[in-house]
Coordinates of C-alpha atoms in Angstrom, one line a residue:
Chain A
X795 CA -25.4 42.3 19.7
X796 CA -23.2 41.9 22.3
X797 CA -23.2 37.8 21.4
X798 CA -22.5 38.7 17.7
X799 CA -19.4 40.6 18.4
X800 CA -17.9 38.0 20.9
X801 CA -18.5 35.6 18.3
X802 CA -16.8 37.9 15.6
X803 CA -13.9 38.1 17.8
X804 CA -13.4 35.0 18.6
X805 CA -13.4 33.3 15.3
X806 CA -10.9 36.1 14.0
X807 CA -9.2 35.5 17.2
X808 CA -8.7 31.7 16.3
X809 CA -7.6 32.7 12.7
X810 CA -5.1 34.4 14.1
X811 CA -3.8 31.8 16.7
X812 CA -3.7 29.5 13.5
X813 CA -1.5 32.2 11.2
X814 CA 0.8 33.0 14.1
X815 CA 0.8 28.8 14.4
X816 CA 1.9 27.9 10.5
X817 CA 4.2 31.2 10.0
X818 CA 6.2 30.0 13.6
X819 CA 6.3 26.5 12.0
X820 CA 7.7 27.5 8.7
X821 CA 10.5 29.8 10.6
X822 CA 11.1 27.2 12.5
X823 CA 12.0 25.0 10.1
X824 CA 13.7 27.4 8.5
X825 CA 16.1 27.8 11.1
X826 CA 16.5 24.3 11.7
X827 CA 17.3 24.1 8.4
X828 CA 20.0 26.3 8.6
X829 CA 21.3 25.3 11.5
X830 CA 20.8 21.5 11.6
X831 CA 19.6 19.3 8.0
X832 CA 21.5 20.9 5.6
X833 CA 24.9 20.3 7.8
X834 CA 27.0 17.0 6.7
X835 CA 26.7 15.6 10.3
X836 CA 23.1 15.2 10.5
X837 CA 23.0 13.4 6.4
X838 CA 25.2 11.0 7.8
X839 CA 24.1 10.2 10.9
X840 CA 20.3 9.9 9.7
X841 CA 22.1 7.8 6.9
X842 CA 23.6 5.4 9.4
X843 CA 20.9 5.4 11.8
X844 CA 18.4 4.4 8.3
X845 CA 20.9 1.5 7.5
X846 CA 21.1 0.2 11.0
X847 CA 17.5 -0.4 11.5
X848 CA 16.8 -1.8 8.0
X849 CA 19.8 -4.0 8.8
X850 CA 18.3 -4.9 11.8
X851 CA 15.1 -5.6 10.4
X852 CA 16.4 -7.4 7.7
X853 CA 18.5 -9.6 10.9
X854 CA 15.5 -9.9 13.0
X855 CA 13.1 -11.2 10.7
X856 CA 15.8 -13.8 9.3
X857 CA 16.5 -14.8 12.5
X858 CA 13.0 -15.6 13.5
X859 CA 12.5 -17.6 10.0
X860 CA 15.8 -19.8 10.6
X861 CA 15.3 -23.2 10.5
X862 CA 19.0 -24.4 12.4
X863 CA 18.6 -24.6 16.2
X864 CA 22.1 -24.9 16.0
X865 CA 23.1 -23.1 19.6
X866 CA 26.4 -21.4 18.2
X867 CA 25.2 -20.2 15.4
X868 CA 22.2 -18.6 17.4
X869 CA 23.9 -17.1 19.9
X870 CA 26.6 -15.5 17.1
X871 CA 23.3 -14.3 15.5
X872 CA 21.9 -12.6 18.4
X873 CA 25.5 -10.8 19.1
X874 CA 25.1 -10.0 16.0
X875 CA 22.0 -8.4 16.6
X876 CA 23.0 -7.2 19.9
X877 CA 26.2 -4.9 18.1
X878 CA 23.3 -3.6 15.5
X879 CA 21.6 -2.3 18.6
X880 CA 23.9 -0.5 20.3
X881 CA 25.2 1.0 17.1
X882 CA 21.8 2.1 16.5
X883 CA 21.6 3.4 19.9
X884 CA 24.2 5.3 20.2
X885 CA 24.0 6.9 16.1
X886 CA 20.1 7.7 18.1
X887 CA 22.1 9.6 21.0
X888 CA 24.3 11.6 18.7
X889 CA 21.9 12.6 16.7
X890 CA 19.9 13.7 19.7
X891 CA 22.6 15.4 20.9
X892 CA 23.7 17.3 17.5
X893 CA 20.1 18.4 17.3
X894 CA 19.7 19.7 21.0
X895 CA 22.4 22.5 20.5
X896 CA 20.8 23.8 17.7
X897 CA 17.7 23.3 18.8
X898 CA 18.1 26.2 21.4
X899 CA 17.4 28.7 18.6
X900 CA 14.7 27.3 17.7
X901 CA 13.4 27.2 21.7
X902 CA 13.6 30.8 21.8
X903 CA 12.2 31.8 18.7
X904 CA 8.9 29.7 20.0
X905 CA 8.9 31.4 23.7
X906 CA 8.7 34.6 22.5
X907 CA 5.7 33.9 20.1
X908 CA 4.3 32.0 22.8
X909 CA 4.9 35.5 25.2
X910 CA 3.2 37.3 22.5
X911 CA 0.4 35.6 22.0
X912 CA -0.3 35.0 25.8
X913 CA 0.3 38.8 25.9
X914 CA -2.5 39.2 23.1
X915 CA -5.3 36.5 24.3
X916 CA -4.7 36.4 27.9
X917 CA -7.9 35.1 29.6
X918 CA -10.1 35.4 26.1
X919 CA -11.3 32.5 24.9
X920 CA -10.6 31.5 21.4
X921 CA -12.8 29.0 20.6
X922 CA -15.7 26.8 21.5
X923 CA -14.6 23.0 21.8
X924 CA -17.6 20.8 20.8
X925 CA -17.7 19.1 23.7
X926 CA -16.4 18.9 27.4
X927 CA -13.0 17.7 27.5
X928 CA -11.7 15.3 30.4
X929 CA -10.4 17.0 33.5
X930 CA -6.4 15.9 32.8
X931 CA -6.9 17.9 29.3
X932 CA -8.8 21.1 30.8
X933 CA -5.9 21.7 32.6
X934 CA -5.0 23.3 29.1
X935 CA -8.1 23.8 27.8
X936 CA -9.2 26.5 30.4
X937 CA -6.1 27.7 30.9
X938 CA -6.1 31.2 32.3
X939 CA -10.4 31.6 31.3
X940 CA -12.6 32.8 33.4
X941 CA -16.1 30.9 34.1
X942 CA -17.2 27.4 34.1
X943 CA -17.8 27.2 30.7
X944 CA -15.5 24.1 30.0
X945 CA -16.1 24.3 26.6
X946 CA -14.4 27.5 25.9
X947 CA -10.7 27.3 24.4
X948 CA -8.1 29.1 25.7
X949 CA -5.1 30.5 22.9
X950 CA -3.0 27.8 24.8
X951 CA -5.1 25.0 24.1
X952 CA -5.5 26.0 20.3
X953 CA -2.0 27.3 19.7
X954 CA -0.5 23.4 20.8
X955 CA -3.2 21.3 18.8
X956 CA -2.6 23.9 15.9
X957 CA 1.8 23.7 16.2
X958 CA 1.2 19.7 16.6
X959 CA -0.7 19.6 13.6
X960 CA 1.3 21.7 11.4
X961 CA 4.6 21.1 12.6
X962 CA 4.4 17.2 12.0
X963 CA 2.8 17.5 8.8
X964 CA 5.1 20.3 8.0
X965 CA 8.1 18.2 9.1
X966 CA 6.8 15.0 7.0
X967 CA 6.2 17.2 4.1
X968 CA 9.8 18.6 3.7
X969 CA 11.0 15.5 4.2
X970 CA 12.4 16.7 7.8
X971 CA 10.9 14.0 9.9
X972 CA 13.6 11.9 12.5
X973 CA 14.2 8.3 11.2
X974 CA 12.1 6.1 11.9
X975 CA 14.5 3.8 13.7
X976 CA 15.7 6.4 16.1
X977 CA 14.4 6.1 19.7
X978 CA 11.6 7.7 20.9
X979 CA 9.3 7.3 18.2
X980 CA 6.3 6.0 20.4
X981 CA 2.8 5.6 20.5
X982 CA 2.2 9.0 19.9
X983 CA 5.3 10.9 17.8
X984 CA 5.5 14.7 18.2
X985 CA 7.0 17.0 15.8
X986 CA 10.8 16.7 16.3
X987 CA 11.2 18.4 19.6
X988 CA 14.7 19.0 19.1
X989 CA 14.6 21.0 16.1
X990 CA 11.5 22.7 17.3
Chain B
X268 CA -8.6 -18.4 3.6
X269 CA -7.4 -14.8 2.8
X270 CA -4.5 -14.0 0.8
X271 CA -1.7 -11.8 2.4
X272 CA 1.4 -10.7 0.9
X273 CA 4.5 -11.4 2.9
X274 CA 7.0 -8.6 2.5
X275 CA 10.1 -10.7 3.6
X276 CA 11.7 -11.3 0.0
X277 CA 10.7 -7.7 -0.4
X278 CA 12.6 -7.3 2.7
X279 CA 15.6 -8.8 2.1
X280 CA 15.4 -7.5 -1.9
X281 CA 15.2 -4.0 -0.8
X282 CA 18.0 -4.0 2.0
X283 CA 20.1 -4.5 -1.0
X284 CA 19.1 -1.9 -2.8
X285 CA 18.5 0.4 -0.2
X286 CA 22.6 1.6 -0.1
X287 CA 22.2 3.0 -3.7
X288 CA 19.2 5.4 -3.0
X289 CA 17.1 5.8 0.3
X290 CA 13.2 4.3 -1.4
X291 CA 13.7 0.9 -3.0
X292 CA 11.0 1.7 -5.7
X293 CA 9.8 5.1 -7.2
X294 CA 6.4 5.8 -5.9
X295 CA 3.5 5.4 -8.1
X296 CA -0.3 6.9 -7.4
X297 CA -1.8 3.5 -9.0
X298 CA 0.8 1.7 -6.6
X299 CA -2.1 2.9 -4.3
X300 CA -4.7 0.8 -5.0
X301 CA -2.8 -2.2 -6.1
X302 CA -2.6 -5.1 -3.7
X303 CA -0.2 -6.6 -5.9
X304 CA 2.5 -3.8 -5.6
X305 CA 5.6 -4.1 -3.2
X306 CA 5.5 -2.0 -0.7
X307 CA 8.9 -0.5 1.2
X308 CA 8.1 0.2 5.0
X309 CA 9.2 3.7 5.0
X310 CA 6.8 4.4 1.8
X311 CA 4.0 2.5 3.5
X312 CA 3.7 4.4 6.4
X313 CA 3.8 7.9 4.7
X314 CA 1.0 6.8 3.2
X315 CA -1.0 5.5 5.8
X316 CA 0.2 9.4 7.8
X317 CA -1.4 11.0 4.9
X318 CA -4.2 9.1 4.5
X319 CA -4.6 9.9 8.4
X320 CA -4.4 13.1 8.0
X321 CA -7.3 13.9 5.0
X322 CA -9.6 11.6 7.0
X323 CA -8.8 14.0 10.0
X324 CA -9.5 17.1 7.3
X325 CA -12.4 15.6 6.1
X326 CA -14.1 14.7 9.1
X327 CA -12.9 17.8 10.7
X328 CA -14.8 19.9 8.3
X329 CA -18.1 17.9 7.9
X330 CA -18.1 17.0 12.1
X331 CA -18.1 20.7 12.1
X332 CA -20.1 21.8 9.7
X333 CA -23.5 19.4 11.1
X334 CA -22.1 20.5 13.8
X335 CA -22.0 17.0 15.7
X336 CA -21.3 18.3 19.7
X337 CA -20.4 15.4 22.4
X338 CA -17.7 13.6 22.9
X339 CA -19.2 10.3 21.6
X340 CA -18.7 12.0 18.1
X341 CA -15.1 12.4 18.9
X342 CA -14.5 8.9 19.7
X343 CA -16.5 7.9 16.2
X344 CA -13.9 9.9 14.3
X345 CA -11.3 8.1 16.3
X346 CA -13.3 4.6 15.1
X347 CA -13.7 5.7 11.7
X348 CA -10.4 6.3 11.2
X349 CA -8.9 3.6 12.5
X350 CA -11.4 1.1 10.6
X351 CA -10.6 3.3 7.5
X352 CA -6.8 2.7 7.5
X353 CA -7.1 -1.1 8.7
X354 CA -9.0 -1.7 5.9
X355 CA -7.0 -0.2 3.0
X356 CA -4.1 -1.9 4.3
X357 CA -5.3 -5.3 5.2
X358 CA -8.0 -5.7 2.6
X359 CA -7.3 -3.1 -0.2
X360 CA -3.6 -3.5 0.0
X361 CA -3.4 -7.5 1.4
X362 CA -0.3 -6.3 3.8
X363 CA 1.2 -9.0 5.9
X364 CA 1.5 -6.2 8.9
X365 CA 3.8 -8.8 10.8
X366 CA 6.3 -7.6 8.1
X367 CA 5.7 -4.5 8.6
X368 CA 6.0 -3.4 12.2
X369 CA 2.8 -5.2 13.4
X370 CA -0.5 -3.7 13.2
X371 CA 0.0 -0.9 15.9
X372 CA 2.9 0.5 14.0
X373 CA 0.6 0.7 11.0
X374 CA -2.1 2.4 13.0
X375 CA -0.1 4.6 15.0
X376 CA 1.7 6.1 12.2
X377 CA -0.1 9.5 12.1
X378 CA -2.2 9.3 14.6
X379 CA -2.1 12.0 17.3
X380 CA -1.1 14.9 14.3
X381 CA -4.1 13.4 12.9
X382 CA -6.4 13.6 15.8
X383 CA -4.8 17.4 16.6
X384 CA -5.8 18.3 12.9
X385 CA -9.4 16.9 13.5
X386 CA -10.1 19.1 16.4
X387 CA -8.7 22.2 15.2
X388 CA -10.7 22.0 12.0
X389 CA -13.5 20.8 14.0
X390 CA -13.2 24.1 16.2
X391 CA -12.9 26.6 13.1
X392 CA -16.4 25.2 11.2
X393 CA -17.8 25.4 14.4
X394 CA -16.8 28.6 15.4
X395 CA -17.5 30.5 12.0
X396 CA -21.2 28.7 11.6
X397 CA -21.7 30.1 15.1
X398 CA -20.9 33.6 14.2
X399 CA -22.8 33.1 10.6
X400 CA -25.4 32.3 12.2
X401 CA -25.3 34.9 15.0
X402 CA -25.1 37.6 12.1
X403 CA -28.2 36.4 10.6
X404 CA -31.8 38.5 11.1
X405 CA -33.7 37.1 13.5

């Protein structure tokens, strides 16, 4: 009886963790919205930051098929290249920037769901991981849960695979993603931190 | 000798086009399956993200659902994924991925929303078939 009811909880518990997660996402895009895509400095700079790389893709790949070794006309091809860069760079850095003060609106709107929930599911778990997670990731995992039960999932845990998840597909689907050419899109791209 | 498709004229072709709208060719669903079609870099990757992203759905759900517990099954989704997306874009598709960003551009491109999406699906099967299956006369 006893297992039934945890069970019942927790499932309901981790339904909740994933509303609260998609109607957070879709406020904050909202806002962002407001305050950031929909403003005529952010359409150009993503404009100019979209040219810049194509154009330097377009150089990069032409200048690896050249046929000339001609010295001169390398090195004018790699200033070239070089300018391209730095205009890219910097269009990156504005952008940033632009995004960072309105950003802050965003920031607040996500602690104080985070405070909430933490106030709601503070040491419960939510969930049962299907297997033991590495130590570097348990961190999270077991955040603030009691036992040794590694398998348990804190809110914590759930609530950032659940905001990755939606946020970046939530982001790609509105069309809000950052630019591909724009620095910092690694190995592994989060959700646009600065408008989240 | 396998056939690739070198997007370099396609390259330089759409860099001209690309300052009178921001996609060089209106996207088509039977543009999918066609390893003749041109692809533009930008439509390319959404696809492969998508792509990404029902595989993590679908495996989510049925990884769940067996359930499959260990970490070994993890990693296999990871595999499976990968494997999946190389192949629809260097066999299906016949992409030169030197063109395009290389092949871990092409494989990254989704990947950790992807993997985030597997395990929270992954966590809900497994936590309702627990409780179903709790609730059930013994």
């Amino acid at each position: 009886m006893a297992s039934t009811l945890f069970s019942t909880a927790r499932y309901s518990d981790s339904l909740t963790v994933v509303g609260i997660s998609v109607c957070t996402a879709l406020v904050c895009e909202a806002i962002s919205w407001l305050l950031i895509y929909r403003t005529s400095s952010y359409k150009s700079l993503k404009s100019s930051i979209d040219k810049a790389s194509k154009k330097l893709e377009t150089m990069k790949t032409s200048d690896a098929t050249a046929v000339s070794s001609n010295l001169i006309k390398k090195s004018s091809r790699t200033k070239k290249i070089d300018r391209v860069e730095t205009s890219l760079k910097e269009s990156s850095r504005d952008l940033s920037l632009f995004k960072f003060k309105s950003g802050a609106v965003v920031a607040l709107v996500l602690f104080m769901v985070f405070g909430l929930l933490n106030s709601l599911f503070e040491g419960k778990a939510v969930a049962k991981i299907p297997f033991v997670p590495i130590r570097v990731v348990q961190k999270m995992s077991h955040r603030g849960l009691l036992g040794d039960d590694m398998t348990d999932c804190s809110m914590a845990f759930l609530y950032l695979l659940c905001s990755i998840s939606i946020r970046t597909n939530l982001q790609k689907f509105l069309g809000f993603s950052p630019p591909r050419g724009a620095a910092g899109a690694g190995l592994f791209p989060m959700p646009d931190p600065k408008s989240s | 000798m396998r056939e690739r498709k070198s997007g370099k004229s396609n390259l330089q072709q759409q860099s001209q086009e690309s300052d009178h709208n921001s996609h060089s060719s209106p996207f088509k669903l039977a543009k999918l399956l066609d390893p003749d079609a041109t692809w533009d870099k930008d439509q390319l990757c959404d696809v492969l993200h998508w792509i990404r992203q029902a595989l993590a759905l679908v495996f989510g759900l049925v990884w769940g659902a067996i359930p499959l517990v260990g970490g070994i099954w993890f990693l296999l989704y990871f595999v499976l994924s990968t494997t999946i997306i190389y192949t629809y874009y260097a066999i299906v598709l016949k992409i030169d991925e030197e063109d395009f960003g290389g092949h871990t551009a092409l494989l990254q491109e989704g990947l950790f929303a992807s993997v985030c999406l597997f395990l929270v699906c992954n966590l809900h099967i497994s936590s309702f078939l627990k409780q179903v299956t709790s609730n059930l006369p013994t």
